[in-house]
Coordinates of C-alpha atoms in Angstrom, one line a residue:
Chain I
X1 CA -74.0 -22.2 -23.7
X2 CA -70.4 -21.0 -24.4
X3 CA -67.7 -20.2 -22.6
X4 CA -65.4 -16.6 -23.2
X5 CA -62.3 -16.0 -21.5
X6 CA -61.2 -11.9 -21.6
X7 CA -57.5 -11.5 -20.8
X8 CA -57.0 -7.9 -20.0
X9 CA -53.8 -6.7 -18.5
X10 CA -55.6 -5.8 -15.3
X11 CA -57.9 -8.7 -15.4
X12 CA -59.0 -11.9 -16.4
X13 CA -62.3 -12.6 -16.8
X14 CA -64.3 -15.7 -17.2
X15 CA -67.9 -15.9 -18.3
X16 CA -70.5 -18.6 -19.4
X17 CA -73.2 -17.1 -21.7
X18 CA -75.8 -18.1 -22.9
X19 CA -77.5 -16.5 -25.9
X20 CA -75.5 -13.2 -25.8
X21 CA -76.5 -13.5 -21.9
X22 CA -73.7 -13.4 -19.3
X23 CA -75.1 -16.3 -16.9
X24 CA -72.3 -16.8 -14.6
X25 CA -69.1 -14.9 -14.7
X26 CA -65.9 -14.3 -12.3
X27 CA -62.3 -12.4 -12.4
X28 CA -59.2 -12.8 -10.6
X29 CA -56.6 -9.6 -11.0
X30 CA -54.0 -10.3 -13.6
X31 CA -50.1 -9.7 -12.8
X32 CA -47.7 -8.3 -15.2
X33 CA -44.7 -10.0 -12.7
X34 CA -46.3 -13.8 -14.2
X35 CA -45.1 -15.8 -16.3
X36 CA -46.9 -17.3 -19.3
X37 CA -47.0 -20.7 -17.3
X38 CA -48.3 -18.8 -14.4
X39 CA -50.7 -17.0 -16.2
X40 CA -52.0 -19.9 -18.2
X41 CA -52.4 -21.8 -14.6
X42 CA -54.2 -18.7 -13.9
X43 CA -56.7 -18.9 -16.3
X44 CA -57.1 -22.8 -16.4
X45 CA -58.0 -22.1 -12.9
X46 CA -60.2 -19.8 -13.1
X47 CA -62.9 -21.6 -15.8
X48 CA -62.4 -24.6 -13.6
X49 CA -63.8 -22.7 -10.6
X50 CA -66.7 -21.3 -13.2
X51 CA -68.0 -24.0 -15.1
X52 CA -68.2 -25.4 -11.7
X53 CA -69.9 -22.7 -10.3
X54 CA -72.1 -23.0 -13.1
X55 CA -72.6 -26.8 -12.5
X56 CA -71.6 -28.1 -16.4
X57 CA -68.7 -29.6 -16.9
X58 CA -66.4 -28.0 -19.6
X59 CA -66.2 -30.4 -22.6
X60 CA -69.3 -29.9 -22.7
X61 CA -69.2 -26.3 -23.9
X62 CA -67.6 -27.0 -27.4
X63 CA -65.1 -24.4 -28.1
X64 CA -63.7 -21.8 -25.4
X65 CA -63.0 -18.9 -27.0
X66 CA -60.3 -16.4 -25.5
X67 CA -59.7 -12.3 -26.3
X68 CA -55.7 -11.0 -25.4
X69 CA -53.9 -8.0 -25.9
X70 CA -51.9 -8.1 -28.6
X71 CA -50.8 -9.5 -32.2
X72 CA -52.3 -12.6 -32.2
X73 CA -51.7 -15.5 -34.8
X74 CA -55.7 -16.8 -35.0
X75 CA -54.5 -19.7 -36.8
X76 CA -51.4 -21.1 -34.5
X77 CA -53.2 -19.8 -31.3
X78 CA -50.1 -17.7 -30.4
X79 CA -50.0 -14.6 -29.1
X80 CA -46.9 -13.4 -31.6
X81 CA -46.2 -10.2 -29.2
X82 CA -48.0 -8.2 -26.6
X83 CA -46.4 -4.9 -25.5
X84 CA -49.3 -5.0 -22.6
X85 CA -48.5 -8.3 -21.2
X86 CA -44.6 -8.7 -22.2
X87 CA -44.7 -12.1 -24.5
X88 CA -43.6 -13.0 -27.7
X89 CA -44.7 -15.9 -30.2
X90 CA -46.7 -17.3 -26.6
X91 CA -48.8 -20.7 -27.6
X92 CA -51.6 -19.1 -25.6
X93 CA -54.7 -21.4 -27.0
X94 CA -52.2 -24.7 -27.7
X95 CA -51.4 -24.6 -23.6
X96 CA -54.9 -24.0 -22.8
X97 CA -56.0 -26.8 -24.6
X98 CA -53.8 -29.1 -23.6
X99 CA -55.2 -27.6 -19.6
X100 CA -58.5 -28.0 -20.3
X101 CA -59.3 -30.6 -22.8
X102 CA -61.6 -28.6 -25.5
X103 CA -60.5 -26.5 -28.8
X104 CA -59.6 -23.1 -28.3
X105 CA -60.0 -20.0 -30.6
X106 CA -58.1 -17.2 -29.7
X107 CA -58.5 -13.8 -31.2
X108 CA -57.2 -10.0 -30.2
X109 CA -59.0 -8.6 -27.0
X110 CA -60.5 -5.4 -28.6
X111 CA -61.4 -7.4 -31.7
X112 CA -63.1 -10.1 -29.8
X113 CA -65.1 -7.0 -27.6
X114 CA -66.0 -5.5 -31.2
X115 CA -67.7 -8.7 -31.9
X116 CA -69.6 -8.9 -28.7
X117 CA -71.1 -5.8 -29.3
X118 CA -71.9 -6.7 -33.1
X119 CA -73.8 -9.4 -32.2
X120 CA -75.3 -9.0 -29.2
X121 CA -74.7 -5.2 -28.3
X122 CA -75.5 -2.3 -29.9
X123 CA -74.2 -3.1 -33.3
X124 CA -76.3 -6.0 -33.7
X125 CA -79.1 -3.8 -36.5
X126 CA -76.0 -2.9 -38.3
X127 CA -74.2 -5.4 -41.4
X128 CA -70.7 -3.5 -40.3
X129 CA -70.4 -1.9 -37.2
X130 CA -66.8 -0.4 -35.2
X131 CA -66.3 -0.5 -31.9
X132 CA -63.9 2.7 -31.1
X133 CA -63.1 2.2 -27.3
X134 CA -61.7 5.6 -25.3
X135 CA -60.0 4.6 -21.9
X136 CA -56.6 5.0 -21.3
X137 CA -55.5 4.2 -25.1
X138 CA -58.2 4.4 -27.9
X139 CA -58.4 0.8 -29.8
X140 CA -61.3 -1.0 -31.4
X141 CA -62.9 -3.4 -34.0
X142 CA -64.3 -3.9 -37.5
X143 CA -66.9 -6.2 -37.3
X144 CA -68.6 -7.1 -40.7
X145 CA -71.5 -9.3 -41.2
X146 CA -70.8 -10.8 -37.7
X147 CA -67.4 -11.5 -38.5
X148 CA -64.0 -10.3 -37.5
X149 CA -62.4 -8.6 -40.3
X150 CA -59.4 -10.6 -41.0
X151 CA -55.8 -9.5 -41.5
X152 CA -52.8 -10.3 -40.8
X153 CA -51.6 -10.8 -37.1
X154 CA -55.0 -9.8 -36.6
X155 CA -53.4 -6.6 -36.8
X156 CA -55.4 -3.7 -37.8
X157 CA -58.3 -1.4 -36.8
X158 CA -56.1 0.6 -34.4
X159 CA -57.8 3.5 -34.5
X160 CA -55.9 5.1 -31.7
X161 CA -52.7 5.1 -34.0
X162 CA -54.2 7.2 -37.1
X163 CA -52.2 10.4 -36.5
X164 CA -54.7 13.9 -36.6
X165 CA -51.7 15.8 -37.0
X166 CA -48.3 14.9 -37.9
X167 CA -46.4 17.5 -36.4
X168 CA -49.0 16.8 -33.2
X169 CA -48.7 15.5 -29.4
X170 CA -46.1 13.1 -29.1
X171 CA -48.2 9.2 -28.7
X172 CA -46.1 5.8 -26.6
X173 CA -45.8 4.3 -30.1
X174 CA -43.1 6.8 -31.4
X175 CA -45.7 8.8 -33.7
X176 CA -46.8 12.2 -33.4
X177 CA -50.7 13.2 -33.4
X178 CA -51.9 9.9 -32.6
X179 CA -55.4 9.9 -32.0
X180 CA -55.8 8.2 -28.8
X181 CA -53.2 11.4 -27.7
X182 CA -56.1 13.6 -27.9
X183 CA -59.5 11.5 -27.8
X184 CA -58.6 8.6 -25.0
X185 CA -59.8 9.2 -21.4
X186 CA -55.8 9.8 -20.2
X187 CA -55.6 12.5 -22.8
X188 CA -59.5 14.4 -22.0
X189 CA -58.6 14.0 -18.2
X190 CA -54.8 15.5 -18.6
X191 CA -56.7 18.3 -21.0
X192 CA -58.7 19.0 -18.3
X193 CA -56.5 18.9 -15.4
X194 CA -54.4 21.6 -17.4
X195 CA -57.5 24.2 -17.6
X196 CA -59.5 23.2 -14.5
X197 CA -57.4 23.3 -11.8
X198 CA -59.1 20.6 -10.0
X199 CA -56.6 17.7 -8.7
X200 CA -59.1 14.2 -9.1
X201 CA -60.9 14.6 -12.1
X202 CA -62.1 11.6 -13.9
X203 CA -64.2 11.8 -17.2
X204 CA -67.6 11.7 -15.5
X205 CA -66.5 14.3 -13.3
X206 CA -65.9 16.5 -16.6
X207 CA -68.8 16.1 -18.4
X208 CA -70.6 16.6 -15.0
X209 CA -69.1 20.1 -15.0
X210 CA -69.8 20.8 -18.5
X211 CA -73.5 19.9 -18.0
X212 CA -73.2 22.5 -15.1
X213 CA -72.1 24.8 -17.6
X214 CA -68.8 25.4 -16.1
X215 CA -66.5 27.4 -18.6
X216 CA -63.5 26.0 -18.2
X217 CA -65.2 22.5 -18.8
X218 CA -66.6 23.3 -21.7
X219 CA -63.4 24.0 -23.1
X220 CA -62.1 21.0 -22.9
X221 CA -65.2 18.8 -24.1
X222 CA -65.4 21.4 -27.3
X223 CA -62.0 20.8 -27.9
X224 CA -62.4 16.7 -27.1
X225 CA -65.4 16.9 -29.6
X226 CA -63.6 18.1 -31.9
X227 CA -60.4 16.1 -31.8
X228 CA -62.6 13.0 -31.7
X229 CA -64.6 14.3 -34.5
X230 CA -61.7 14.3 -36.5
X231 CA -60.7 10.8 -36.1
X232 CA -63.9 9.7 -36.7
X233 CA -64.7 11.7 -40.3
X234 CA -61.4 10.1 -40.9
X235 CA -62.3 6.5 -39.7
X236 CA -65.7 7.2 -41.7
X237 CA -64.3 8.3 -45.2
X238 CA -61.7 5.5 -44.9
X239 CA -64.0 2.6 -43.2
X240 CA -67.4 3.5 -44.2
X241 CA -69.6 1.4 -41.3
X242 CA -73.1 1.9 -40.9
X243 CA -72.4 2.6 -37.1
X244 CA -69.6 3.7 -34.9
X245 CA -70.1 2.0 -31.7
X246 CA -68.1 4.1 -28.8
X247 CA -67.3 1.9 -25.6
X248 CA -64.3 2.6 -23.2
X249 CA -65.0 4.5 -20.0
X250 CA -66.1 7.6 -21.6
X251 CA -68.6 6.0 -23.1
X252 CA -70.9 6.4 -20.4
X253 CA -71.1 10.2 -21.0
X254 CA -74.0 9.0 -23.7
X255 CA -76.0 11.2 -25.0
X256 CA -73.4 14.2 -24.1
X257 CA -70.6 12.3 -26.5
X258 CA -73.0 11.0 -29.1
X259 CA -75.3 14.1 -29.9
X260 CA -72.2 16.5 -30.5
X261 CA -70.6 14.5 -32.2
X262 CA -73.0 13.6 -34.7
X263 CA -73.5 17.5 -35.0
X264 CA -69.5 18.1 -35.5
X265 CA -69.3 15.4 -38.1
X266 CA -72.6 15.5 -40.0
X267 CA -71.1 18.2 -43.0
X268 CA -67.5 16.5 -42.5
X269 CA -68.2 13.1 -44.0
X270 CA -67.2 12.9 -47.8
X271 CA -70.7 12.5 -49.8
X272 CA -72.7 13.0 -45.9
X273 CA -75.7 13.5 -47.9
X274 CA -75.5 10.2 -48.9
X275 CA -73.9 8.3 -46.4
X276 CA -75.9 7.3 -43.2
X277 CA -73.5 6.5 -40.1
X278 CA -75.1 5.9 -36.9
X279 CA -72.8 6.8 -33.7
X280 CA -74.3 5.3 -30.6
X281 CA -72.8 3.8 -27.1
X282 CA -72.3 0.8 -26.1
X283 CA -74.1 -1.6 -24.6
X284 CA -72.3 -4.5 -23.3
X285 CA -69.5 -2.3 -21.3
X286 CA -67.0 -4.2 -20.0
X287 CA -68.7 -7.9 -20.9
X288 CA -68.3 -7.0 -24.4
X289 CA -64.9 -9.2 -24.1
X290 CA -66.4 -12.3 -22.7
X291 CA -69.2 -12.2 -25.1
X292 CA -67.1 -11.6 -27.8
X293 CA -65.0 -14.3 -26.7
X294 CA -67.4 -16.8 -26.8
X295 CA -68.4 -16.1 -30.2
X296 CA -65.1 -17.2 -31.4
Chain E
X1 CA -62.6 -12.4 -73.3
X2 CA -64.3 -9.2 -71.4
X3 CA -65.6 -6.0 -71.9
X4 CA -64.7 -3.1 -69.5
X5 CA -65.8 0.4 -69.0
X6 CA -63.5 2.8 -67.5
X7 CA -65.6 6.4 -67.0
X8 CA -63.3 9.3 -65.7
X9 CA -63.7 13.0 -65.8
X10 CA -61.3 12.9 -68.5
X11 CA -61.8 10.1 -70.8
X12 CA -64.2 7.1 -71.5
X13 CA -62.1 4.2 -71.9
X14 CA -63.8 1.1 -73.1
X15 CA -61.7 -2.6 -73.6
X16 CA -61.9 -5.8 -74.4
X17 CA -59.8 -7.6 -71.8
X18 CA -58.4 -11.6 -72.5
X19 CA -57.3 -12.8 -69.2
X20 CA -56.1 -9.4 -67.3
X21 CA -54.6 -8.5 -70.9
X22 CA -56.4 -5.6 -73.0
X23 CA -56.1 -7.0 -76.4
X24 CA -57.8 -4.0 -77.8
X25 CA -59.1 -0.3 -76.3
X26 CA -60.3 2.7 -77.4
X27 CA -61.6 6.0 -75.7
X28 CA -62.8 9.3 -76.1
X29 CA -63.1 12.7 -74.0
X30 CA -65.6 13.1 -71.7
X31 CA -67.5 16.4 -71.6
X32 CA -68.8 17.4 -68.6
X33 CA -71.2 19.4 -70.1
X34 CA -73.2 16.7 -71.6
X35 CA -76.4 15.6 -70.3
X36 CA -76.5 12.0 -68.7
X37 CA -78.4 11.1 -71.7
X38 CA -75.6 12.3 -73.9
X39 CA -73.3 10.3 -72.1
X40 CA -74.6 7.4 -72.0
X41 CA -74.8 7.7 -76.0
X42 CA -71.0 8.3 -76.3
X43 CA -70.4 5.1 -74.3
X44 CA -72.7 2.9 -76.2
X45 CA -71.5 4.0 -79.6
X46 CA -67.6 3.7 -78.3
X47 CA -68.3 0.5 -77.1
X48 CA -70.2 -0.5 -80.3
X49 CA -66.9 0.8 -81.8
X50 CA -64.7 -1.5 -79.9
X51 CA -66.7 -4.6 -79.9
X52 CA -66.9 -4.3 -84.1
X53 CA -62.8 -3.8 -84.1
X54 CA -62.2 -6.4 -82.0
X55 CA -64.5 -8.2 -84.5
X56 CA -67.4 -10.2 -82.0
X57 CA -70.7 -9.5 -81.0
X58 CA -71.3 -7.3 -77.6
X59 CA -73.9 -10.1 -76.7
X60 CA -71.1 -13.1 -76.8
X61 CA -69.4 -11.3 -74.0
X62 CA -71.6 -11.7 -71.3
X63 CA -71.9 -9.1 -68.3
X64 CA -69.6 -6.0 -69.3
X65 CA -68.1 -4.1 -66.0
X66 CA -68.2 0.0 -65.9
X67 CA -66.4 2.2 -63.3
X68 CA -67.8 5.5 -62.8
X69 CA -66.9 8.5 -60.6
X70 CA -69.3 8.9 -57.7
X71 CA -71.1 7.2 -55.3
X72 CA -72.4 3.9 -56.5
X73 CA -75.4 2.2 -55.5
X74 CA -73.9 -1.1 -57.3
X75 CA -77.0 -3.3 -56.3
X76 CA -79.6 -0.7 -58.7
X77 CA -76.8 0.2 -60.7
X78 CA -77.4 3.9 -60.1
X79 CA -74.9 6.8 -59.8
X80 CA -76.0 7.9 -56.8
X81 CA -74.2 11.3 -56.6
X82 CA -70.5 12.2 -58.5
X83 CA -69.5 15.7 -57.5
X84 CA -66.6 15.0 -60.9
X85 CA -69.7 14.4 -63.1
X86 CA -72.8 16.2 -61.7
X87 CA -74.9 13.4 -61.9
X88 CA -77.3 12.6 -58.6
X89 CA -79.5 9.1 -59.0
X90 CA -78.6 8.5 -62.6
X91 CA -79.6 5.1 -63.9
X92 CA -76.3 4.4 -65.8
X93 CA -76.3 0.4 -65.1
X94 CA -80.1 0.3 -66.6
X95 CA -79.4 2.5 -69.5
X96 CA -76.4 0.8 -70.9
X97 CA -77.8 -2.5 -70.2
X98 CA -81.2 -1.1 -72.7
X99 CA -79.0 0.1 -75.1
X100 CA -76.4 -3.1 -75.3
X101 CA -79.0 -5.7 -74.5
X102 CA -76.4 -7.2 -72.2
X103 CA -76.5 -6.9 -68.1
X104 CA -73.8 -4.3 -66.8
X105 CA -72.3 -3.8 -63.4
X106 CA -71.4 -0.8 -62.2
X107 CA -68.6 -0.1 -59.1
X108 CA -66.7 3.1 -58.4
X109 CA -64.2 3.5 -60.6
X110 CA -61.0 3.9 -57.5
X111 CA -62.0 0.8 -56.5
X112 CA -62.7 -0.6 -60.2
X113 CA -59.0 0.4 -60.7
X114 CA -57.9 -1.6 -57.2
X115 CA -59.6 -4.5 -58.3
X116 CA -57.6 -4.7 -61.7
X117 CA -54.2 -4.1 -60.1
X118 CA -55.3 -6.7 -57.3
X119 CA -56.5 -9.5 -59.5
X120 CA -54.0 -8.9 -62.4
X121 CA -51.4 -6.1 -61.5
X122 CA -49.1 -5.9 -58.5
X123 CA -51.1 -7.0 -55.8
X124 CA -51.8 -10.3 -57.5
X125 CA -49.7 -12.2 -54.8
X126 CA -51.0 -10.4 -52.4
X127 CA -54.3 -11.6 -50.2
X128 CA -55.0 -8.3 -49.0
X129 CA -53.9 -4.9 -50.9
X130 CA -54.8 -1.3 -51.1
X131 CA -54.1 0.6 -54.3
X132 CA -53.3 4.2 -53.2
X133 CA -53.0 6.7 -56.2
X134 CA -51.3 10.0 -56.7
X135 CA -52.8 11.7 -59.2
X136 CA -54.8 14.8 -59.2
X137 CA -56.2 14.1 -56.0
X138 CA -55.5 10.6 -53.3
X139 CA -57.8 7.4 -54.1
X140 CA -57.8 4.2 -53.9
X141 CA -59.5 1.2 -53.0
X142 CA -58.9 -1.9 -50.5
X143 CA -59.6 -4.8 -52.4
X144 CA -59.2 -8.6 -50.2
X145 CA -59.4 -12.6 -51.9
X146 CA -59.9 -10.6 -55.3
X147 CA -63.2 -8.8 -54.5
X148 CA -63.9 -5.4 -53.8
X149 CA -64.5 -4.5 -50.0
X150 CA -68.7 -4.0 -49.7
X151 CA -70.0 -1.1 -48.4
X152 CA -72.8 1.5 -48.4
X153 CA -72.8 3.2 -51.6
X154 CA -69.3 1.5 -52.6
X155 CA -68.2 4.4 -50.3
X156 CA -64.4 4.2 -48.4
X157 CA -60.8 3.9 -49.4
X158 CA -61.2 7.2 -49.3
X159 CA -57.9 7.7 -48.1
X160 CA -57.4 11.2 -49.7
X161 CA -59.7 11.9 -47.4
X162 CA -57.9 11.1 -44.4
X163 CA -56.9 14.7 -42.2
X164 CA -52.7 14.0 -41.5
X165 CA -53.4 18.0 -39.5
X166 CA -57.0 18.7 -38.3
X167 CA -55.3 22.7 -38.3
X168 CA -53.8 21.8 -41.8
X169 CA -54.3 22.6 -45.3
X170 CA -57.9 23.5 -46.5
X171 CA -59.7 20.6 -48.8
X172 CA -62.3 20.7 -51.3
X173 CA -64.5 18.4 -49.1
X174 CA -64.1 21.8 -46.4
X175 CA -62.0 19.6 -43.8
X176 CA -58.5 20.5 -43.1
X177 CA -55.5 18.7 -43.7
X178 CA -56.7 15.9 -45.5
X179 CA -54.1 13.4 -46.8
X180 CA -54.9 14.8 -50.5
X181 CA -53.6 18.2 -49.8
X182 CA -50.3 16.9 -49.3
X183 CA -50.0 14.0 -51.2
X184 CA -51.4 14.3 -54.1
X185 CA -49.3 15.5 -57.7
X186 CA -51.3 18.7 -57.4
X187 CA -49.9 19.5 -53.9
X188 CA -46.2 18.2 -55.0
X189 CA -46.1 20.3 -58.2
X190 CA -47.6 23.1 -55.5
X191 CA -45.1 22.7 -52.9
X192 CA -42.2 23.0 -55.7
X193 CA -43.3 25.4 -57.5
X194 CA -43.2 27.6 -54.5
X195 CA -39.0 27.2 -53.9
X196 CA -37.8 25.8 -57.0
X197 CA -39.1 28.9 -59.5
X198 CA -39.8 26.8 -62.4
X199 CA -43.0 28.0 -63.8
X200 CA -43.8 24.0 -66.1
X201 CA -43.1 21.8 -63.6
X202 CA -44.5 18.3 -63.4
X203 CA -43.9 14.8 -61.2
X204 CA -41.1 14.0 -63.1
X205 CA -39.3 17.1 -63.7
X206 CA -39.4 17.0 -59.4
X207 CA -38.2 13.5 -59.1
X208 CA -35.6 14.4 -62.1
X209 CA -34.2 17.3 -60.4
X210 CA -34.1 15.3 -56.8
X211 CA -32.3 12.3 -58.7
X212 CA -29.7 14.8 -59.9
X213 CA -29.1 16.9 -56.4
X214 CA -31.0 19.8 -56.8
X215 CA -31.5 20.9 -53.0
X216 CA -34.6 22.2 -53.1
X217 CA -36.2 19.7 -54.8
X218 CA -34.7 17.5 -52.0
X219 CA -36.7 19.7 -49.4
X220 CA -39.7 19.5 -51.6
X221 CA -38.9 15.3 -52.1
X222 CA -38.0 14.9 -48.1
X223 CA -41.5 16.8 -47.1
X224 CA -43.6 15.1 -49.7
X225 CA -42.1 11.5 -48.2
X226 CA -43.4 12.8 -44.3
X227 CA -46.6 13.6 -45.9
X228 CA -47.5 10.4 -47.6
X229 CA -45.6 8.1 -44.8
X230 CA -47.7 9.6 -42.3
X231 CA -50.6 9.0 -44.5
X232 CA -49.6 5.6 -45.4
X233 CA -48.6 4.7 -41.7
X234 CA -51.8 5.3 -40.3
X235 CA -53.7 3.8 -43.3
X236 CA -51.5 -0.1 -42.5
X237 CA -52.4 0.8 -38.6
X238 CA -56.3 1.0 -39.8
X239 CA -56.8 -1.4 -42.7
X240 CA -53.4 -3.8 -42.2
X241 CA -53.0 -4.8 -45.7
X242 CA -50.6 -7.6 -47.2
X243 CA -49.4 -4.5 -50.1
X244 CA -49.7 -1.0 -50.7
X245 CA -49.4 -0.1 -54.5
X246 CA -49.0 3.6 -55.3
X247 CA -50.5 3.9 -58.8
X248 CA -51.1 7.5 -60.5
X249 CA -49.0 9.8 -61.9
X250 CA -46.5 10.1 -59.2
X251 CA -46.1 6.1 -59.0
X252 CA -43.6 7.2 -62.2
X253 CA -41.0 7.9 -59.7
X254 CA -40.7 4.3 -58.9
X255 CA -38.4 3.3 -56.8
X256 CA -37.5 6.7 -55.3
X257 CA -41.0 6.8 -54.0
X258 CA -40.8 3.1 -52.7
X259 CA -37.3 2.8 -51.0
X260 CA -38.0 6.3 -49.8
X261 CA -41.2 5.4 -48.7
X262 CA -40.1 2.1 -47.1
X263 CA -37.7 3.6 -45.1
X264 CA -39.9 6.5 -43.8
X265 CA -42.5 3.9 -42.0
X266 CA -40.6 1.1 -41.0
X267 CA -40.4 2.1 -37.8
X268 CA -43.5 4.0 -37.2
X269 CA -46.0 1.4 -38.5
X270 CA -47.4 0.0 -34.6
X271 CA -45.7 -3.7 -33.8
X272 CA -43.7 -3.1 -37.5
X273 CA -41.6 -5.8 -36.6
X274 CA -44.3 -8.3 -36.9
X275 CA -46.4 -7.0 -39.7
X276 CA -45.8 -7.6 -43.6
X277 CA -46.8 -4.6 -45.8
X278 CA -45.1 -4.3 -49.1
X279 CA -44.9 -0.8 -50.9
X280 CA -44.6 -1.2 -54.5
X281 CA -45.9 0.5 -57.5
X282 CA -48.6 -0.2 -60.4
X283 CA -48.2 -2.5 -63.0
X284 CA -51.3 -1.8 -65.3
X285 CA -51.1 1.7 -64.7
X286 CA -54.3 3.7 -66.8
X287 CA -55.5 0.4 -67.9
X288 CA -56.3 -0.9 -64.4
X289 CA -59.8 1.1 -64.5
X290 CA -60.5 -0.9 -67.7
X291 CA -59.0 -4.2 -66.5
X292 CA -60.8 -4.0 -63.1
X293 CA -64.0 -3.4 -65.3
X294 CA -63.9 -6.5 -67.5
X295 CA -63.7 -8.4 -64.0
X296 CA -66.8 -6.7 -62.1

């Protein structure tokens, strides 16, 4: 048994798992206002109340592994900068430690979820899987032979920052064409706020509609299709994984998201004939992180 | 000492390579006419050639390395499909080795070329680096601790590949936009051809007439920059390397291309502040396919 620790800048999440298995888990609301001493309390807090619940005590889980946003240096256990939670060169996993008495390994959040699904989730047929997430931003993880790929910062595989057109939709990072400016869930939902004329539309509520055949939805999911399609040819030619895994809320539009995109990709992929790619959902949702996280 | 193999479109190239050092090469044109068979000939007998002027045996130098357009299936040492050479599931690893009586490996030759510039070129203090090259069309090949990145049918790096404008300009591969459409010395000599109304125009005679003032060319030179910084941006965001080095024709320019080029994504590269890429250009220039051979 193993405990993961998913720092999220809504949430932070705390599970024991066993086997890939989530056994025990709990979450307390994460504050932007904190400090990093207050959030660390927060945290040490919050396995303390967990590995009680779960009745071990917690040296005797070995290793606590721990996902945050951010630029992360794996090897100091510092969080070098998080535009999410506001910290810079933060000794994240050095102050945990020194809390709870057992090595931690600290890795970035939607790296550490990439991993969960690898090993446990729906990657886990594939030798290289990526986990593209689309929620509010669109982020994700190369996971290669059950590893993390590693780079510097643990920077990387932001997927959500390859631009689809350079003269494009203007993203928070500066850029124009961003991909997660037309393929997140903020960017499908503003899409289809703009054309359907309906004021509380989430992205369940639009792929409802389009399975209703409403016109005006399907608009908006061809176009989404196709925007996505193009990041992922992209992320294909450039990456070449045996499976794109797609998490994030919009994932749970399934077989909706996976079977047209297959279709709008299949001729796009340099050498397709040759080239299998699986694209599939998730299957660990939102414990991806803690799963991940106690892989490290 | 080494033997490598470089097969292009172009040219065979075959050398025999003393510690990242060609210490003697030969090469002959390519047909693309000939049979498989007839190629396969041409490389034996060149090689023969080169192993008798460099005065050894072809057996004393173990496994010889070959990089060849295409898809590769490196494991069966098969061609699996090169759209530059026609071939589809040719057995050019097994052929060579039954003519030379000495085990070959076979890799694609972008890669190949990566793999010489990483190990013995410009990225040689560099952990992690991509060689990006400007030639006829946009390769390259990611290449990390001095081994070529594994995947299915040594497919990826293919950053030509890459749409920078999903409405863009059309591609040979049928997408739009791709990064080689822009980027490439085939688009540059394109784009100034079409405002400067010199009919023999090449990469240098560009970079020449930008170097001395000439303000078109500076339009031409200013949009090329955009093109491949927006390429180059999103490729660091995706694969975070440690170096980029430009190698093909273009990398000539030098320095205009890398200060230029610097500038252009210093800002845009997401959290630049904390990430390390170096842009610098080829050392080995057209002997890095050879080089990157001898080491497979």
């Amino acid at each position: 048994m193993k405990i993961g620790i998913d720092l999220g800048g809504t949430n932070i999440k705390v599970g024991v798992v066993d086997g890939g298995r989530i056994v025990y888990k709990d979450s307390r609301p994460t504050n932007l206002a904190w400090s990093f001493e207050r959030t660390v309390d927060e945290i040490v807090s919050l396995v303390k109340v967990v590995v009680e619940k779960a009745g071990i005590n917690v040296k005797s889980y070995g290793t606590i592994g721990i996902g945050s946003p951010g630029l992360i240096d794996t090897v100091k256990g510092e969080v070098i900068y998080s535009n999410n939670i506001k910290w810079k060169n933060a000794p994240l996993a050095k102050e945990l430690q020194g809390h709870l008495g057992v090595p931690i390994k600290i890795h970035n959040d939607a790296k550490v979820a990439a991993l969960g699904e690898a090993v446990f989730g729906a990657g886990k047929d594939f030798k290289k899987s990526i986990l593209l997430t689309l929620g509010t931003g669109v982020g994700g993880g190369v996971i290669k032979d059950g590893k993390i790929e590693k780079t510097q910062a643990a920077a990387g595989a932001l997927f959500g920052h390859m631009s689809i057109d350079y003269n494009g939709r203007l993203c928070t990072c500066g850029r124009h064409g961003c991909l997660e400016t037309y393929a997140s869930a903020t960017a499908l939902i503003a899409d289809a706020k703009a054309v359907m004329k309906v004021g509380n539309l989430d992205g369940k509520a639009i792929f409802d509609a389009y399975r209703q055949g409403n016109k005006a939805a399907k608009v908006v999911v061809d176009n989404y299709i196709k925007y996505l399609g193009e990041g992922v040819v992209s992320i294909i030619n450039i990456c070449c994984p045996d499976a794109i895994i797609l998490g994030g809320g919009l994932s749970g539009a399934g077989d909706i998201l996976t079977v047209r995109l297959k279709e709008y990709i299949k001729d796009k992929i340099f050498g397709a004939k040759h080239i299998a790619v699986d694209i599939i959902v998730s299957k660990l949702g939102n414990d991806a992180g803690i799963i991940g996280a106690s892989l490290l």
